[in-house]
Short mmCIF file of C-alpha atoms in Angstrom, two decimals:
data_model
loop_
_atom_site.label_atom_id
_atom_site.label_comp_id
_atom_site.label_asym_id
_atom_site.label_seq_id
_atom_site.Cartn_x
_atom_site.Cartn_y
_atom_site.Cartn_z
CA MET A 21 -12.32 23.63 -13.98
CA THR A 22 -8.18 23.24 -14.73
CA SER A 23 -7.78 21.38 -17.49
CA PRO A 24 -5.07 17.96 -16.51
CA PHE A 25 -1.82 18.11 -17.08
CA GLY A 26 -0.77 14.14 -16.90
CA LEU A 27 -2.47 11.22 -18.44
CA LEU A 28 -1.93 7.63 -16.67
CA ALA A 29 -2.29 4.95 -19.21
CA GLU A 30 -2.45 1.63 -17.34
CA LEU A 31 -2.18 -0.63 -20.33
CA THR A 32 -2.71 -4.31 -18.92
CA TYR A 33 -2.96 -5.32 -15.30
CA ALA A 34 -1.14 -8.13 -16.87
CA CYS A 35 2.77 -8.56 -15.02
CA PRO A 36 5.37 -10.68 -14.46
CA LEU A 37 5.76 -9.89 -10.67
CA HIS A 38 3.35 -11.02 -7.54
CA CYS A 39 4.37 -8.17 -5.09
CA PRO A 40 2.22 -8.07 -2.11
CA TYR A 41 1.65 -4.34 -1.76
CA CYS A 42 0.11 -3.88 -5.48
CA SER A 43 -2.69 -1.33 -5.46
CA ASN A 44 -4.20 -2.35 -8.99
CA PRO A 45 -7.68 -4.37 -8.69
CA LEU A 46 -8.26 -6.87 -6.76
CA ASN A 47 -10.86 -8.38 -9.71
CA LEU A 48 -8.86 -8.56 -12.36
CA ALA A 49 -10.65 -10.74 -14.58
CA ASP A 50 -12.63 -7.83 -14.81
CA TYR A 51 -9.94 -5.58 -16.88
CA GLY A 52 -9.46 -8.85 -19.22
CA GLU A 53 -10.77 -6.98 -22.64
CA GLU A 54 -8.58 -4.90 -23.05
CA LEU A 55 -8.37 -1.45 -25.15
CA THR A 56 -6.87 -1.93 -29.06
CA THR A 57 -3.91 -0.09 -30.38
CA ALA A 58 -6.37 2.33 -32.27
CA GLN A 59 -8.23 2.90 -29.13
CA TRP A 60 -5.22 4.07 -27.01
CA GLN A 61 -4.85 6.31 -29.69
CA ARG A 62 -7.78 7.83 -29.80
CA VAL A 63 -7.39 8.35 -26.18
CA LEU A 64 -3.94 10.04 -26.38
CA THR A 65 -5.32 12.38 -29.25
CA GLU A 66 -8.53 13.84 -27.02
CA ALA A 67 -5.60 14.07 -24.34
CA ARG A 68 -3.58 16.06 -26.27
CA GLU A 69 -6.72 18.02 -27.18
CA LEU A 70 -7.76 18.54 -23.48
CA GLY A 71 -4.94 19.66 -22.39
CA VAL A 72 -2.28 16.65 -21.65
CA VAL A 73 1.31 17.19 -21.68
CA GLN A 74 2.37 14.00 -19.48
CA LEU A 75 1.37 10.24 -20.36
CA HIS A 76 2.76 7.98 -18.24
CA MET A 77 2.90 4.31 -19.60
CA SER A 78 2.42 1.88 -16.77
CA GLY A 79 -0.09 -1.26 -15.39
CA GLY A 80 1.20 -4.17 -13.98
CA GLU A 81 3.79 -4.25 -16.71
CA PRO A 82 3.13 -2.01 -19.81
CA LEU A 83 6.22 -4.23 -21.56
CA GLN A 84 3.55 -6.48 -21.53
CA ARG A 85 1.61 -5.16 -24.56
CA ARG A 86 3.06 -5.64 -27.81
CA ASP A 87 1.79 -2.83 -29.15
CA VAL A 88 3.43 -0.45 -26.64
CA VAL A 89 6.89 0.91 -29.07
CA GLU A 90 3.26 1.69 -31.35
CA ILE A 91 1.37 3.23 -28.45
CA ALA A 92 4.90 5.57 -27.45
CA ARG A 93 5.26 6.64 -30.86
CA SER A 94 2.14 7.90 -31.54
CA ALA A 95 1.78 9.53 -28.28
CA ASN A 96 5.49 11.52 -29.35
CA GLU A 97 3.86 12.66 -32.79
CA LEU A 98 1.04 14.21 -30.90
CA GLY A 99 4.13 16.46 -28.55
CA LEU A 100 3.50 14.38 -24.97
CA TYR A 101 6.43 13.84 -22.72
CA THR A 102 6.35 10.17 -22.32
CA ASN A 103 7.50 8.00 -19.06
CA LEU A 104 7.37 4.20 -19.21
CA ILE A 105 6.93 2.97 -15.72
CA THR A 106 8.26 -0.55 -15.37
CA SER A 107 9.38 -3.44 -13.57
CA ALA A 108 11.76 -4.10 -16.67
CA ILE A 109 11.39 -7.41 -17.08
CA GLY A 110 10.94 -7.12 -20.82
CA LEU A 111 13.22 -4.71 -21.49
CA SER A 112 15.25 -6.14 -24.03
CA PRO A 113 17.93 -4.20 -26.00
CA ARG A 114 16.30 -4.12 -29.00
CA ARG A 115 12.88 -3.07 -26.98
CA ALA A 116 14.94 -0.33 -25.79
CA GLU A 117 16.05 0.90 -29.34
CA GLN A 118 13.01 0.65 -30.47
CA LEU A 119 11.24 2.94 -27.61
CA ARG A 120 14.31 4.94 -28.09
CA ALA A 121 13.63 5.35 -32.25
CA ALA A 122 9.54 6.09 -31.29
CA GLY A 123 10.71 9.17 -29.09
CA LEU A 124 9.76 7.60 -25.52
CA ASP A 125 11.22 10.69 -22.98
CA HIS A 126 12.38 8.52 -19.73
CA VAL A 127 12.44 5.47 -17.48
CA GLN A 128 10.98 4.65 -14.31
CA ILE A 129 11.97 1.18 -13.19
CA SER A 130 10.39 -0.45 -10.01
CA ILE A 131 13.50 -2.17 -7.78
CA GLN A 132 12.22 -3.87 -4.87
CA ALA A 133 15.17 -4.38 -2.71
CA HIS A 134 18.93 -3.36 -2.59
CA GLU A 135 20.12 -7.13 -3.44
CA ALA A 136 19.09 -10.18 -5.18
CA THR A 137 17.50 -12.03 -2.21
CA ALA A 138 15.38 -9.94 -0.75
CA SER A 139 14.29 -8.11 -4.15
CA ASP A 140 13.62 -11.28 -5.54
CA ASN A 141 11.24 -12.16 -2.50
CA ILE A 142 9.58 -9.28 -2.59
CA ALA A 143 8.75 -9.46 -6.32
CA GLY A 144 8.08 -13.21 -5.83
CA THR A 145 10.19 -14.02 -9.04
CA ARG A 146 13.47 -13.67 -10.29
CA SER A 147 14.04 -10.62 -11.70
CA PHE A 148 16.83 -8.40 -9.61
CA GLU A 149 19.68 -8.78 -11.77
CA ARG A 150 17.43 -8.08 -15.67
CA LYS A 151 16.11 -4.71 -13.42
CA ILE A 152 19.75 -3.93 -12.92
CA ALA A 153 20.67 -4.96 -16.45
CA ALA A 154 17.74 -2.94 -17.64
CA ALA A 155 19.09 0.35 -15.20
CA ARG A 156 22.28 0.00 -16.97
CA LEU A 157 20.75 -0.47 -20.69
CA VAL A 158 18.73 2.63 -19.85
CA LYS A 159 21.21 5.12 -19.12
CA GLU A 160 23.46 4.02 -22.17
CA LEU A 161 21.06 4.85 -24.43
CA GLY A 162 21.10 8.22 -23.18
CA TRP A 163 16.78 8.36 -21.25
CA PRO A 164 16.84 10.13 -17.73
CA LEU A 165 16.51 6.72 -14.91
CA THR A 166 14.17 7.24 -12.29
CA LEU A 167 13.98 3.97 -9.63
CA ASN A 168 11.65 3.65 -7.49
CA ILE A 169 11.66 1.33 -4.51
CA VAL A 170 8.09 0.83 -2.42
CA LEU A 171 8.92 1.05 0.99
CA HIS A 172 7.46 -0.68 3.74
CA ARG A 173 8.23 -3.67 6.42
CA MET A 174 10.84 -5.22 4.84
CA ASN A 175 13.23 -3.28 3.29
CA ILE A 176 13.33 -0.07 5.12
CA ASP A 177 15.77 -0.61 7.12
CA ARG A 178 18.00 -0.58 3.99
CA ILE A 179 17.19 2.29 2.98
CA SER A 180 20.86 3.48 3.18
CA ASP A 181 21.92 0.68 0.64
CA ILE A 182 18.81 0.89 -1.54
CA ILE A 183 20.15 4.60 -2.33
CA ALA A 184 23.56 3.09 -2.62
CA LEU A 185 22.72 1.13 -4.94
CA ALA A 186 20.97 3.86 -7.12
CA GLU A 187 23.77 5.62 -6.72
CA ARG A 188 25.82 3.04 -9.00
CA LEU A 189 23.46 2.43 -11.55
CA HIS A 190 23.83 5.76 -11.75
CA ALA A 191 20.10 7.62 -11.99
CA ASP A 192 18.78 10.80 -12.26
CA ARG A 193 15.92 10.51 -10.00
CA ILE A 194 15.18 8.49 -6.63
CA GLU A 195 11.82 7.97 -5.72
CA LEU A 196 11.79 6.51 -2.30
CA ALA A 197 7.76 5.55 -1.73
CA ASN A 198 6.45 4.21 1.66
CA THR A 199 3.64 1.88 0.99
CA GLN A 200 -0.33 3.12 0.17
CA TYR A 201 -2.41 1.13 1.72
CA TYR A 202 -4.90 0.02 -1.35
CA GLY A 203 -5.38 -3.16 -3.14
CA TRP A 204 -3.17 -6.06 -1.71
CA ALA A 205 -0.52 -3.59 0.36
CA LEU A 206 -4.20 -2.96 2.53
CA HIS A 207 -4.71 -6.71 2.57
CA ASN A 208 -0.86 -7.31 4.03
CA ARG A 209 -1.07 -3.67 6.12
CA SER A 210 -0.13 -5.59 9.23
CA ALA A 211 2.77 -7.39 7.51
CA LEU A 212 4.05 -4.11 5.42
CA LEU A 213 2.93 -1.16 7.53
CA PRO A 214 6.94 -0.16 9.52
CA SER A 215 7.17 0.93 13.23
CA ARG A 216 7.58 4.70 14.23
CA LYS A 217 11.35 3.82 14.77
CA GLN A 218 11.70 2.47 11.49
CA ILE A 219 10.53 5.66 9.73
CA ASP A 220 12.67 8.13 11.94
CA ARG A 221 15.97 6.20 11.21
CA ALA A 222 14.47 6.11 7.12
CA LYS A 223 14.34 10.08 7.17
CA ALA A 224 17.74 10.60 8.87
CA VAL A 225 19.60 8.61 5.86
CA VAL A 226 17.69 10.44 3.39
CA ARG A 227 18.13 13.75 4.58
CA ALA A 228 21.98 13.01 4.91
CA ALA A 229 21.83 11.59 1.58
CA ASN A 230 19.66 14.45 0.22
CA LYS A 231 22.39 16.81 0.97
CA ARG A 232 25.20 14.59 0.23
CA LEU A 233 24.19 14.39 -3.79
CA GLU A 234 22.51 17.90 -3.62
CA GLY A 235 22.70 18.77 -7.80
CA LYS A 236 23.32 15.56 -8.57
CA THR A 237 20.24 13.19 -7.49
CA THR A 238 16.91 14.55 -6.52
CA ILE A 239 15.40 12.23 -4.11
CA ILE A 240 11.49 11.65 -3.49
CA TYR A 241 11.14 10.10 -0.34
CA ILE A 242 7.10 9.80 0.51
CA LEU A 243 6.05 9.25 4.40
CA PRO A 244 3.75 6.29 4.87
CA ASP A 245 -0.10 8.57 5.25
CA TYR A 246 -0.76 6.37 8.35
CA TYR A 247 2.13 8.84 10.14
CA ALA A 248 1.19 11.82 9.34
CA GLN A 249 -1.02 14.71 11.32
CA TYR A 250 -2.62 15.74 8.00
CA PRO A 251 -3.52 13.68 4.77
CA LYS A 252 -1.79 14.67 1.41
CA PRO A 253 -3.85 16.18 -1.61
CA CYS A 254 -4.65 13.10 -3.18
CA MET A 255 -4.04 14.22 -6.30
CA ASP A 256 -3.74 17.94 -5.96
CA GLY A 257 -7.38 17.25 -5.29
CA TRP A 258 -10.23 15.05 -7.01
CA GLY A 259 -9.98 15.42 -11.31
CA ARG A 260 -8.17 18.93 -11.04
CA ARG A 261 -4.88 17.61 -12.48
CA GLN A 262 -4.40 14.27 -13.96
CA LEU A 263 -6.68 11.22 -14.92
CA THR A 264 -6.31 7.40 -15.09
CA VAL A 265 -7.41 5.20 -18.06
CA THR A 266 -7.55 1.63 -17.12
CA PRO A 267 -7.06 -1.34 -19.84
CA ASN A 268 -10.34 -1.56 -20.33
CA GLY A 269 -11.18 1.61 -21.06
CA ASP A 270 -12.28 3.01 -17.53
CA VAL A 271 -11.28 6.97 -16.60
CA LEU A 272 -10.69 7.74 -12.95
CA PRO A 273 -9.76 10.77 -11.37
CA CYS A 274 -6.78 8.15 -9.47
CA PRO A 275 -5.94 5.40 -9.97
CA ALA A 276 -7.25 3.81 -6.62
CA ALA A 277 -10.49 4.82 -7.68
CA HIS A 278 -11.78 2.00 -9.28
CA THR A 279 -12.63 0.55 -5.51
CA LEU A 280 -15.61 2.95 -5.29
CA PRO A 281 -18.85 2.89 -5.79
CA LEU A 282 -19.52 5.22 -8.17
CA PRO A 283 -20.93 5.57 -12.13
CA ARG A 284 -18.12 4.12 -14.09
CA ALA A 285 -17.47 6.34 -17.44
CA SER A 286 -15.47 4.19 -20.09
CA VAL A 287 -13.77 5.70 -23.55
CA ARG A 288 -15.41 2.86 -24.98
CA GLU A 289 -18.62 5.15 -24.91
CA LYS A 290 -18.05 8.99 -23.95
CA SER A 291 -15.17 11.08 -25.30
CA LEU A 292 -12.32 12.17 -22.69
CA GLY A 293 -13.07 15.59 -22.97
CA TRP A 294 -16.76 14.74 -21.78
CA ILE A 295 -15.66 12.13 -18.72
CA TRP A 296 -13.46 15.43 -18.18
CA ALA A 297 -15.67 17.79 -18.06
CA GLU A 298 -19.17 16.24 -17.61
CA SER A 299 -19.18 12.66 -16.18
CA PRO A 300 -20.81 12.03 -12.56
CA VAL A 301 -17.68 10.01 -11.44
CA PHE A 302 -15.20 13.26 -12.03
CA GLN A 303 -17.62 15.23 -10.42
CA ARG A 304 -18.39 13.70 -7.89
CA PHE A 305 -16.04 14.95 -5.37
CA ARG A 306 -14.06 17.37 -7.34
CA GLY A 307 -14.33 20.73 -5.03
CA THR A 308 -15.29 21.37 -1.83
CA ASP A 309 -18.99 21.29 -2.12
CA TRP A 310 -19.61 17.83 -1.25
CA MET A 311 -17.62 17.73 1.83
CA PRO A 312 -18.77 17.37 5.78
CA GLU A 313 -17.83 18.57 8.72
CA PRO A 314 -14.81 18.94 10.30
CA CYS A 315 -13.53 19.41 6.41
CA ARG A 316 -16.21 21.94 5.26
CA SER A 317 -15.04 24.67 8.21
CA CYS A 318 -11.75 23.75 7.92
CA PRO A 319 -8.69 25.73 7.00
CA ARG A 320 -6.79 23.02 5.55
CA ARG A 321 -10.00 21.95 2.88
CA GLU A 322 -8.24 24.12 0.05
CA ILE A 323 -5.01 22.24 0.53
CA ASP A 324 -5.58 18.67 1.41
CA PHE A 325 -9.00 18.81 0.10
CA GLY A 326 -10.14 16.32 2.99
CA GLY A 327 -7.39 13.97 1.57
CA CYS A 328 -7.90 10.50 -0.12
CA ARG A 329 -11.76 9.42 -1.27
CA CYS A 330 -10.28 5.47 -2.19
CA GLN A 331 -8.55 5.57 1.57
CA ALA A 332 -11.82 6.85 3.25
CA PHE A 333 -14.17 4.60 1.49
CA LEU A 334 -11.86 1.35 2.18
CA LEU A 335 -11.52 2.49 6.40
CA THR A 336 -14.80 3.64 6.84
CA GLY A 337 -17.30 2.28 3.77
CA ASP A 338 -18.18 5.97 2.93
CA ALA A 339 -16.39 7.97 0.40
CA ALA A 340 -17.32 11.17 1.47
CA ARG A 341 -15.66 10.77 5.17
CA THR A 342 -13.06 12.86 6.44
CA ASP A 343 -9.78 10.64 5.30
CA PRO A 344 -9.12 8.56 8.68
CA VAL A 345 -5.20 9.33 8.29
CA CYS A 346 -6.42 13.23 9.47
CA ILE A 347 -5.85 14.09 12.66
CA LEU A 348 -9.20 16.29 13.08
CA SER A 349 -11.26 13.16 11.35
CA PRO A 350 -13.90 11.37 13.40
CA ASP A 351 -12.45 8.10 12.54
CA HIS A 352 -8.89 8.87 12.96
CA GLU A 353 -8.72 5.75 16.11
CA ILE A 354 -8.46 3.42 12.54
CA VAL A 355 -5.14 4.75 11.74
CA ALA A 356 -4.46 5.07 15.35
CA ASP A 357 -4.82 1.39 16.07
CA ALA A 358 -3.14 0.45 12.88
CA VAL A 359 0.13 2.56 14.19
CA ARG A 360 -0.42 1.07 17.07
CA ALA A 361 -0.42 -2.20 16.20
CA ALA A 362 3.00 -1.12 14.05
CA ASN A 363 4.95 -0.25 17.26
CA GLU A 364 3.85 -3.46 19.69
CA GLU A 365 6.90 -4.54 21.22
CA THR A 366 5.87 -8.35 20.68
CA ARG A 367 5.48 -7.71 16.88
CA PRO A 368 6.68 -10.68 15.38
CA LEU A 369 9.84 -10.22 13.04
CA ALA A 370 7.91 -12.03 10.18
CA GLU A 371 4.68 -11.89 9.15
CA ALA A 372 3.13 -14.07 6.18
CA LEU A 373 2.35 -12.01 3.35
CA THR A 374 -0.49 -12.74 0.57
CA PRO A 375 1.78 -11.93 -3.05
CA ARG A 376 -0.26 -10.69 -5.82
CA PRO A 377 -1.81 -13.11 -7.60
CA HIS A 378 -0.72 -13.92 -11.77
CA PRO A 379 -2.97 -12.20 -13.94
CA ARG A 380 -3.34 -14.27 -17.19
CA ASP A 381 -1.98 -12.34 -19.70
CA THR A 382 -4.21 -11.03 -21.94
CA ARG A 383 -2.28 -9.80 -24.60
#
């Protein structure tokens, strides 16, 4: 068994945005009792002892935690590389200076589109101008800047404009990640899933941009699973490299695993080391012994590990089945049907979206 190198700390699910593709839990009320500052500090200490070297502070919106600077400072003192994953709402000059002094290493800002009207409509609140101001502030303070744009049917046709915006902001890294269909994104899939023509046009734009910006800006482009022949190796395998701690202290092998009907493991009750090595939730899909056919005899079983357990459960009701994205899956028709619907010529130009609700700010 390997040691994890990355910890995703979901500090809170409170968030000022209402994105229709949010992958946070639908049952936000279950996460109202958040870990205290001292509990997070203990988690970070145990993570470092376990071998973790990278801390990604996320949410919701991590800046909604009043103690985010203190948490970042504690991580820095432990020698962890720290990354703030943020909507940038709340990244004031004063807060940014405090985080810089606390040793924060990197900032990743989400932007929903290339201009204010489209971005604010997707985010469900006026936020674009504050995001742009925050991105400029990040560069002024000398941080590396990653811009993250979740792609879907509503913005993928403007991918060239999105890349141009990132260039103007001098982003060091651009993550163009097509929507993964969990949480509210699955609920809104019929409106969000792009057509194949849209995907192909976007790939051509990204190829050209990668060539033009080589050595200057790193561009990461992630295809939607639904258009792949084989699934991605979710988290490089269940419980192999990374772990997630949710706001209430649950520990998961991946951020979406809260959807699965598995025994819970919490840092309120057990050490992070025990949870990683021995808890049923981390043991359940670790390795390949759990696999059914066709995964068990597939030469790709050590490459994609049967795909995403959460996606398998959400689409089939059984987390142990082959990810339906795979063309070898007996359930592949579920994904094929969704793709056919997304490519119907009679598909409406605009479809109703259900926005993520606004949870109560608990801190």
